[in-house]
Structures are given as structure tokens and as C-alpha cells.
C-alpha atoms as a PDB file:
ATOM      1  CA  MET A   1      47.204  15.161 -51.202  1.00  0.00           C
ATOM      2  CA  HIS A   2      44.917  18.210 -51.244  1.00  0.00           C
ATOM      3  CA  SER A   3      42.040  16.237 -49.789  1.00  0.00           C
ATOM      4  CA  THR A   4      44.228  15.031 -46.900  1.00  0.00           C
ATOM      5  CA  LEU A   5      45.319  18.601 -46.233  1.00  0.00           C
ATOM      6  CA  ARG A   6      41.702  19.792 -46.265  1.00  0.00           C
ATOM      7  CA  VAL A   7      40.699  17.024 -43.831  1.00  0.00           C
ATOM      8  CA  ILE A   8      43.504  18.033 -41.456  1.00  0.00           C
ATOM      9  CA  GLN A   9      42.531  21.717 -41.718  1.00  0.00           C
ATOM     10  CA  ALA A  10      38.885  20.842 -41.037  1.00  0.00           C
ATOM     11  CA  LEU A  11      39.852  18.767 -38.003  1.00  0.00           C
ATOM     12  CA  LEU A  12      42.062  21.549 -36.614  1.00  0.00           C
ATOM     13  CA  LEU A  13      39.334  24.130 -37.175  1.00  0.00           C
ATOM     14  CA  SER A  14      36.696  22.001 -35.428  1.00  0.00           C
ATOM     15  CA  LEU A  15      39.128  21.321 -32.560  1.00  0.00           C
ATOM     16  CA  MET A  16      39.758  25.059 -32.107  1.00  0.00           C
ATOM     17  CA  VAL A  17      36.018  25.807 -32.165  1.00  0.00           C
ATOM     18  CA  ALA A  18      35.392  23.101 -29.564  1.00  0.00           C
ATOM     19  CA  MET A  19      38.162  24.428 -27.313  1.00  0.00           C
ATOM     20  CA  LEU A  20      36.982  28.032 -27.526  1.00  0.00           C
ATOM     21  CA  SER A  21      33.327  27.165 -26.929  1.00  0.00           C
ATOM     22  CA  GLY A  22      34.311  25.614 -23.574  1.00  0.00           C
ATOM     23  CA  CYS A  23      35.496  29.048 -22.419  1.00  0.00           C
ATOM     24  CA  ALA A  24      32.072  30.671 -22.890  1.00  0.00           C
ATOM     25  CA  GLY A  25      30.962  29.964 -19.295  1.00  0.00           C
ATOM     26  CA  TYR A  26      34.153  31.275 -17.700  1.00  0.00           C
ATOM     27  CA  HIS A  27      33.770  34.516 -15.786  1.00  0.00           C
ATOM     28  CA  ALA A  28      36.844  36.562 -14.925  1.00  0.00           C
ATOM     29  CA  GLY A  29      36.853  38.980 -12.024  1.00  0.00           C
ATOM     30  CA  PRO A  30      35.627  38.954  -8.442  1.00  0.00           C
ATOM     31  CA  SER A  31      33.014  36.429  -7.367  1.00  0.00           C
ATOM     32  CA  LYS A  32      31.700  37.879  -4.123  1.00  0.00           C
ATOM     33  CA  PRO A  33      29.651  35.852  -1.647  1.00  0.00           C
ATOM     34  CA  ALA A  34      25.881  36.366  -1.965  1.00  0.00           C
ATOM     35  CA  TYR A  35      25.607  38.358   1.283  1.00  0.00           C
ATOM     36  CA  MET A  36      28.197  40.818  -0.106  1.00  0.00           C
ATOM     37  CA  SER A  37      26.473  41.378  -3.469  1.00  0.00           C
ATOM     38  CA  ASP A  38      25.350  44.936  -2.607  1.00  0.00           C
ATOM     39  CA  VAL A  39      28.649  45.933  -0.981  1.00  0.00           C
ATOM     40  CA  LYS A  40      31.029  47.928  -3.128  1.00  0.00           C
ATOM     41  CA  THR A  41      32.636  50.210  -0.524  1.00  0.00           C
ATOM     42  CA  ILE A  42      33.903  49.390   2.960  1.00  0.00           C
ATOM     43  CA  ALA A  43      34.978  51.625   5.847  1.00  0.00           C
ATOM     44  CA  ILE A  44      37.579  50.349   8.303  1.00  0.00           C
ATOM     45  CA  PRO A  45      37.722  52.252  11.587  1.00  0.00           C
ATOM     46  CA  SER A  46      40.588  51.514  13.991  1.00  0.00           C
ATOM     47  CA  PHE A  47      40.381  48.092  15.544  1.00  0.00           C
ATOM     48  CA  LYS A  48      39.888  47.458  19.245  1.00  0.00           C
ATOM     49  CA  ASN A  49      42.738  45.856  21.166  1.00  0.00           C
ATOM     50  CA  GLN A  50      42.154  43.320  23.944  1.00  0.00           C
ATOM     51  CA  THR A  51      45.842  42.414  24.234  1.00  0.00           C
ATOM     52  CA  LEU A  52      48.599  43.991  26.280  1.00  0.00           C
ATOM     53  CA  GLU A  53      50.592  44.785  23.124  1.00  0.00           C
ATOM     54  CA  PRO A  54      50.300  48.539  22.396  1.00  0.00           C
ATOM     55  CA  ARG A  55      49.251  50.099  19.051  1.00  0.00           C
ATOM     56  CA  MET A  56      47.891  46.880  17.526  1.00  0.00           C
ATOM     57  CA  GLU A  57      44.579  48.480  16.564  1.00  0.00           C
ATOM     58  CA  VAL A  58      46.116  50.898  14.044  1.00  0.00           C
ATOM     59  CA  LEU A  59      48.521  48.284  12.635  1.00  0.00           C
ATOM     60  CA  PHE A  60      45.696  45.872  11.827  1.00  0.00           C
ATOM     61  CA  ALA A  61      43.316  48.462  10.378  1.00  0.00           C
ATOM     62  CA  SER A  62      45.993  49.882   8.065  1.00  0.00           C
ATOM     63  CA  THR A  63      47.307  46.448   7.021  1.00  0.00           C
ATOM     64  CA  LEU A  64      43.788  45.287   6.225  1.00  0.00           C
ATOM     65  CA  ALA A  65      43.006  48.450   4.261  1.00  0.00           C
ATOM     66  CA  LYS A  66      46.165  47.914   2.187  1.00  0.00           C
ATOM     67  CA  GLN A  67      45.168  44.305   1.433  1.00  0.00           C
ATOM     68  CA  ILE A  68      41.641  45.309   0.406  1.00  0.00           C
ATOM     69  CA  GLN A  69      43.065  47.941  -1.945  1.00  0.00           C
ATOM     70  CA  GLN A  70      45.481  45.421  -3.469  1.00  0.00           C
ATOM     71  CA  ASP A  71      42.660  42.902  -3.994  1.00  0.00           C
ATOM     72  CA  GLY A  72      40.448  45.462  -5.719  1.00  0.00           C
ATOM     73  CA  THR A  73      37.087  43.797  -5.015  1.00  0.00           C
ATOM     74  CA  TYR A  74      36.005  46.599  -2.667  1.00  0.00           C
ATOM     75  CA  LYS A  75      36.858  50.259  -2.390  1.00  0.00           C
ATOM     76  CA  ILE A  76      37.941  51.762   0.950  1.00  0.00           C
ATOM     77  CA  THR A  77      36.057  54.900   1.869  1.00  0.00           C
ATOM     78  CA  ARG A  78      34.930  57.005   4.821  1.00  0.00           C
ATOM     79  CA  GLU A  79      32.296  55.537   7.108  1.00  0.00           C
ATOM     80  CA  GLU A  80      29.520  57.967   6.085  1.00  0.00           C
ATOM     81  CA  GLU A  81      29.999  57.004   2.400  1.00  0.00           C
ATOM     82  CA  ALA A  82      30.496  53.243   2.841  1.00  0.00           C
ATOM     83  CA  ASP A  83      28.067  50.446   2.064  1.00  0.00           C
ATOM     84  CA  ALA A  84      29.476  48.417   4.976  1.00  0.00           C
ATOM     85  CA  VAL A  85      31.649  48.975   8.030  1.00  0.00           C
ATOM     86  CA  LEU A  86      34.303  46.424   8.981  1.00  0.00           C
ATOM     87  CA  GLN A  87      34.942  46.447  12.725  1.00  0.00           C
ATOM     88  CA  GLY A  88      37.718  44.396  14.205  1.00  0.00           C
ATOM     89  CA  THR A  89      39.144  43.408  17.544  1.00  0.00           C
ATOM     90  CA  VAL A  90      42.619  42.028  18.227  1.00  0.00           C
ATOM     91  CA  VAL A  91      41.615  39.266  20.622  1.00  0.00           C
ATOM     92  CA  ARG A  92      44.831  37.386  21.293  1.00  0.00           C
ATOM     93  CA  ILE A  93      48.541  37.207  20.477  1.00  0.00           C
ATOM     94  CA  GLU A  94      50.125  33.855  21.309  1.00  0.00           C
ATOM     95  CA  ARG A  95      53.750  32.808  21.119  1.00  0.00           C
ATOM     96  CA  THR A  96      54.422  29.073  21.199  1.00  0.00           C
ATOM     97  CA  PRO A  97      57.746  27.236  20.961  1.00  0.00           C
ATOM     98  CA  ALA A  98      58.292  25.599  17.584  1.00  0.00           C
ATOM     99  CA  ARG A  99      61.869  24.356  17.710  1.00  0.00           C
ATOM    100  CA  GLY A 100      64.395  23.854  20.486  1.00  0.00           C
ATOM    101  CA  LEU A 101      68.158  23.857  20.466  1.00  0.00           C
ATOM    102  CA  ARG A 102      69.865  20.560  19.833  1.00  0.00           C
ATOM    103  CA  SER A 103      72.234  21.157  22.708  1.00  0.00           C
ATOM    104  CA  ASN A 104      69.492  22.103  25.197  1.00  0.00           C
ATOM    105  CA  PHE A 105      65.950  20.872  24.622  1.00  0.00           C
ATOM    106  CA  PHE A 106      64.522  23.389  27.103  1.00  0.00           C
ATOM    107  CA  GLN A 107      65.740  26.447  25.177  1.00  0.00           C
ATOM    108  CA  THR A 108      63.686  27.526  22.196  1.00  0.00           C
ATOM    109  CA  SER A 109      65.289  28.887  19.046  1.00  0.00           C
ATOM    110  CA  GLU A 110      62.127  29.279  16.911  1.00  0.00           C
ATOM    111  CA  PHE A 111      58.627  30.385  17.859  1.00  0.00           C
ATOM    112  CA  THR A 112      55.236  30.395  16.160  1.00  0.00           C
ATOM    113  CA  LEU A 113      53.261  33.600  16.551  1.00  0.00           C
ATOM    114  CA  THR A 114      49.469  33.392  16.202  1.00  0.00           C
ATOM    115  CA  LEU A 115      47.205  36.441  16.182  1.00  0.00           C
ATOM    116  CA  THR A 116      43.469  36.081  16.569  1.00  0.00           C
ATOM    117  CA  LEU A 117      41.170  38.751  15.176  1.00  0.00           C
ATOM    118  CA  GLU A 118      37.440  39.007  15.497  1.00  0.00           C
ATOM    119  CA  ILE A 119      35.886  40.782  12.529  1.00  0.00           C
ATOM    120  CA  LYS A 120      32.329  41.966  12.067  1.00  0.00           C
ATOM    121  CA  LEU A 121      30.974  43.458   8.855  1.00  0.00           C
ATOM    122  CA  THR A 122      27.836  45.551   9.282  1.00  0.00           C
ATOM    123  CA  ASP A 123      25.593  47.055   6.612  1.00  0.00           C
ATOM    124  CA  ARG A 124      25.876  50.788   7.279  1.00  0.00           C
ATOM    125  CA  ARG A 125      22.399  51.583   5.979  1.00  0.00           C
ATOM    126  CA  ASP A 126      20.326  49.246   8.162  1.00  0.00           C
ATOM    127  CA  GLY A 127      22.815  48.046  10.822  1.00  0.00           C
ATOM    128  CA  ARG A 128      22.377  44.392   9.833  1.00  0.00           C
ATOM    129  CA  ILE A 129      25.418  42.171  10.546  1.00  0.00           C
ATOM    130  CA  LEU A 130      26.518  40.743   7.205  1.00  0.00           C
ATOM    131  CA  THR A 131      29.171  38.442   8.632  1.00  0.00           C
ATOM    132  CA  LYS A 132      31.146  37.823  11.794  1.00  0.00           C
ATOM    133  CA  ARG A 133      34.168  35.596  12.104  1.00  0.00           C
ATOM    134  CA  ASN A 134      37.413  34.906  13.968  1.00  0.00           C
ATOM    135  CA  ILE A 135      40.500  34.953  11.760  1.00  0.00           C
ATOM    136  CA  THR A 136      44.022  33.920  12.706  1.00  0.00           C
ATOM    137  CA  GLY A 137      47.296  35.117  11.267  1.00  0.00           C
ATOM    138  CA  ASN A 138      50.470  33.095  11.707  1.00  0.00           C
ATOM    139  CA  THR A 139      54.185  33.503  11.279  1.00  0.00           C
ATOM    140  CA  THR A 140      57.351  32.052  12.731  1.00  0.00           C
ATOM    141  CA  PHE A 141      60.382  33.851  14.062  1.00  0.00           C
ATOM    142  CA  PHE A 142      63.777  32.945  15.406  1.00  0.00           C
ATOM    143  CA  VAL A 143      65.546  34.274  18.468  1.00  0.00           C
ATOM    144  CA  SER A 144      67.871  36.845  16.911  1.00  0.00           C
ATOM    145  CA  SER A 145      71.018  36.099  18.870  1.00  0.00           C
ATOM    146  CA  SER A 146      73.126  33.052  18.097  1.00  0.00           C
ATOM    147  CA  ASN A 147      72.794  32.337  21.800  1.00  0.00           C
ATOM    148  CA  PRO A 148      69.058  32.210  22.725  1.00  0.00           C
ATOM    149  CA  ARG A 149      69.914  32.898  26.387  1.00  0.00           C
ATOM    150  CA  THR A 150      71.094  36.400  25.464  1.00  0.00           C
ATOM    151  CA  GLY A 151      68.531  37.079  22.705  1.00  0.00           C
ATOM    152  CA  ASP A 152      65.551  39.365  23.246  1.00  0.00           C
ATOM    153  CA  VAL A 153      62.530  37.194  22.460  1.00  0.00           C
ATOM    154  CA  ASN A 154      60.065  40.033  23.122  1.00  0.00           C
ATOM    155  CA  LYS A 155      61.825  42.289  20.612  1.00  0.00           C
ATOM    156  CA  ASP A 156      61.860  39.493  18.032  1.00  0.00           C
ATOM    157  CA  GLU A 157      58.149  38.895  18.639  1.00  0.00           C
ATOM    158  CA  ARG A 158      57.315  42.584  18.138  1.00  0.00           C
ATOM    159  CA  GLN A 159      59.157  42.480  14.800  1.00  0.00           C
ATOM    160  CA  ALA A 160      57.168  39.395  13.723  1.00  0.00           C
ATOM    161  CA  ILE A 161      53.747  40.865  14.562  1.00  0.00           C
ATOM    162  CA  PRO A 162      53.409  42.824  11.254  1.00  0.00           C
ATOM    163  CA  LEU A 163      53.984  39.588   9.309  1.00  0.00           C
ATOM    164  CA  ALA A 164      51.229  37.809  11.232  1.00  0.00           C
ATOM    165  CA  ALA A 165      49.007  40.879  10.757  1.00  0.00           C
ATOM    166  CA  GLU A 166      49.550  40.668   7.011  1.00  0.00           C
ATOM    167  CA  ASP A 167      48.706  36.948   7.017  1.00  0.00           C
ATOM    168  CA  ALA A 168      45.482  37.656   8.933  1.00  0.00           C
ATOM    169  CA  SER A 169      44.655  40.493   6.533  1.00  0.00           C
ATOM    170  CA  VAL A 170      45.123  38.272   3.477  1.00  0.00           C
ATOM    171  CA  LYS A 171      42.825  35.661   5.033  1.00  0.00           C
ATOM    172  CA  THR A 172      40.239  38.341   5.876  1.00  0.00           C
ATOM    173  CA  VAL A 173      40.220  39.697   2.333  1.00  0.00           C
ATOM    174  CA  ASP A 174      39.931  36.168   0.913  1.00  0.00           C
ATOM    175  CA  PHE A 175      36.941  35.618   3.166  1.00  0.00           C
ATOM    176  CA  LEU A 176      35.259  38.902   2.239  1.00  0.00           C
ATOM    177  CA  ALA A 177      35.978  38.716  -1.489  1.00  0.00           C
ATOM    178  CA  ASN A 178      35.570  34.998  -2.128  1.00  0.00           C
ATOM    179  CA  GLY A 179      33.661  33.589   0.830  1.00  0.00           C
ATOM    180  CA  TRP A 180      36.433  31.361   2.171  1.00  0.00           C
END
């Protein structure tokens, strides 16, 4: 009986050692892309705005700064202290119909909002472009009134823009912190 118990204990001990040794190669924490290895601080000046929608440049810069702070891979700082400068341009805001009314196919009750940003990360010390990419942020919104003919689609779109900005910011931070 004791020998069986010792065999079971030995098997459990060897199983635990085998399981724990598999964790030795695991690395917790940020895994930055190679071109970002020297970047620890980022400055984010106000974005440029190529759309007709006012005040988009400040919305995107502040939303992106908040996402970078939440991620924790990089620290936000002033431009003269930063390792890299992230410049951005709001290129396009598009509203496309997503769902129509059952009673009238030509009236739209739900829209998809897509924002396109162009980002460019530059090494502040030597001016070298570290990365440049277009990023899109998406959200959907409904016409607020129960009757889409009387609803204010433009007002509903303006209320959806911060959600699409947040989606684009999350994608930007994923790209900068993880390379995808």
C-alpha cells in the first residue's frame, strides 16, 4: 500500500515538474516590434484634419493618448522629451447604409461609420520614419427617431464619431505595441 502511494506521489511530482518547466520560455509583458525597440516615450501633437467635420484633430489625439496610457507599453510625454513623435491625419469619414426599414427599402435605419486615419511615427532624434500606416475605425449607429424621416442622421453620426475614434485608437495602439 505504501509503495503504491509512493509511486503515485512520484508520478504527481514528475508531472508537476514537467508542467512547470514548460513555462520557462514564457515572457509576460509587452513584446514591441523590432523597429520600436528603442522607443519608450511618444509625443502626440494634434492631428491634421482633411475632412469637413470640425474639431476631429483634437478628438483623435486625445483618444489615442488615452489608449496608449491604458496599454502601458509607451509613456506619453512632450515632444522635446519624446523618443518618437506620432503624427496623424484624419483622412476620411464615411457613412454607409447598413440596414433599411422593412416597410421602405429606400430608407435607412442603421448606418456604418468608418474613419480613416493616416499615422506616421518618426524618431525624434534623427527624423527617420519608423512606421507609416492607414488605420480605420468602425462603428454602427441607428437613426435616433422611431421614424427615420424625422430623425437627424447628421446628429446621430456626430455622436457615433467618438466610438469610431476609440476603435481606431485601439487598433493604432495594437499596431504600435504588438506590430499588428
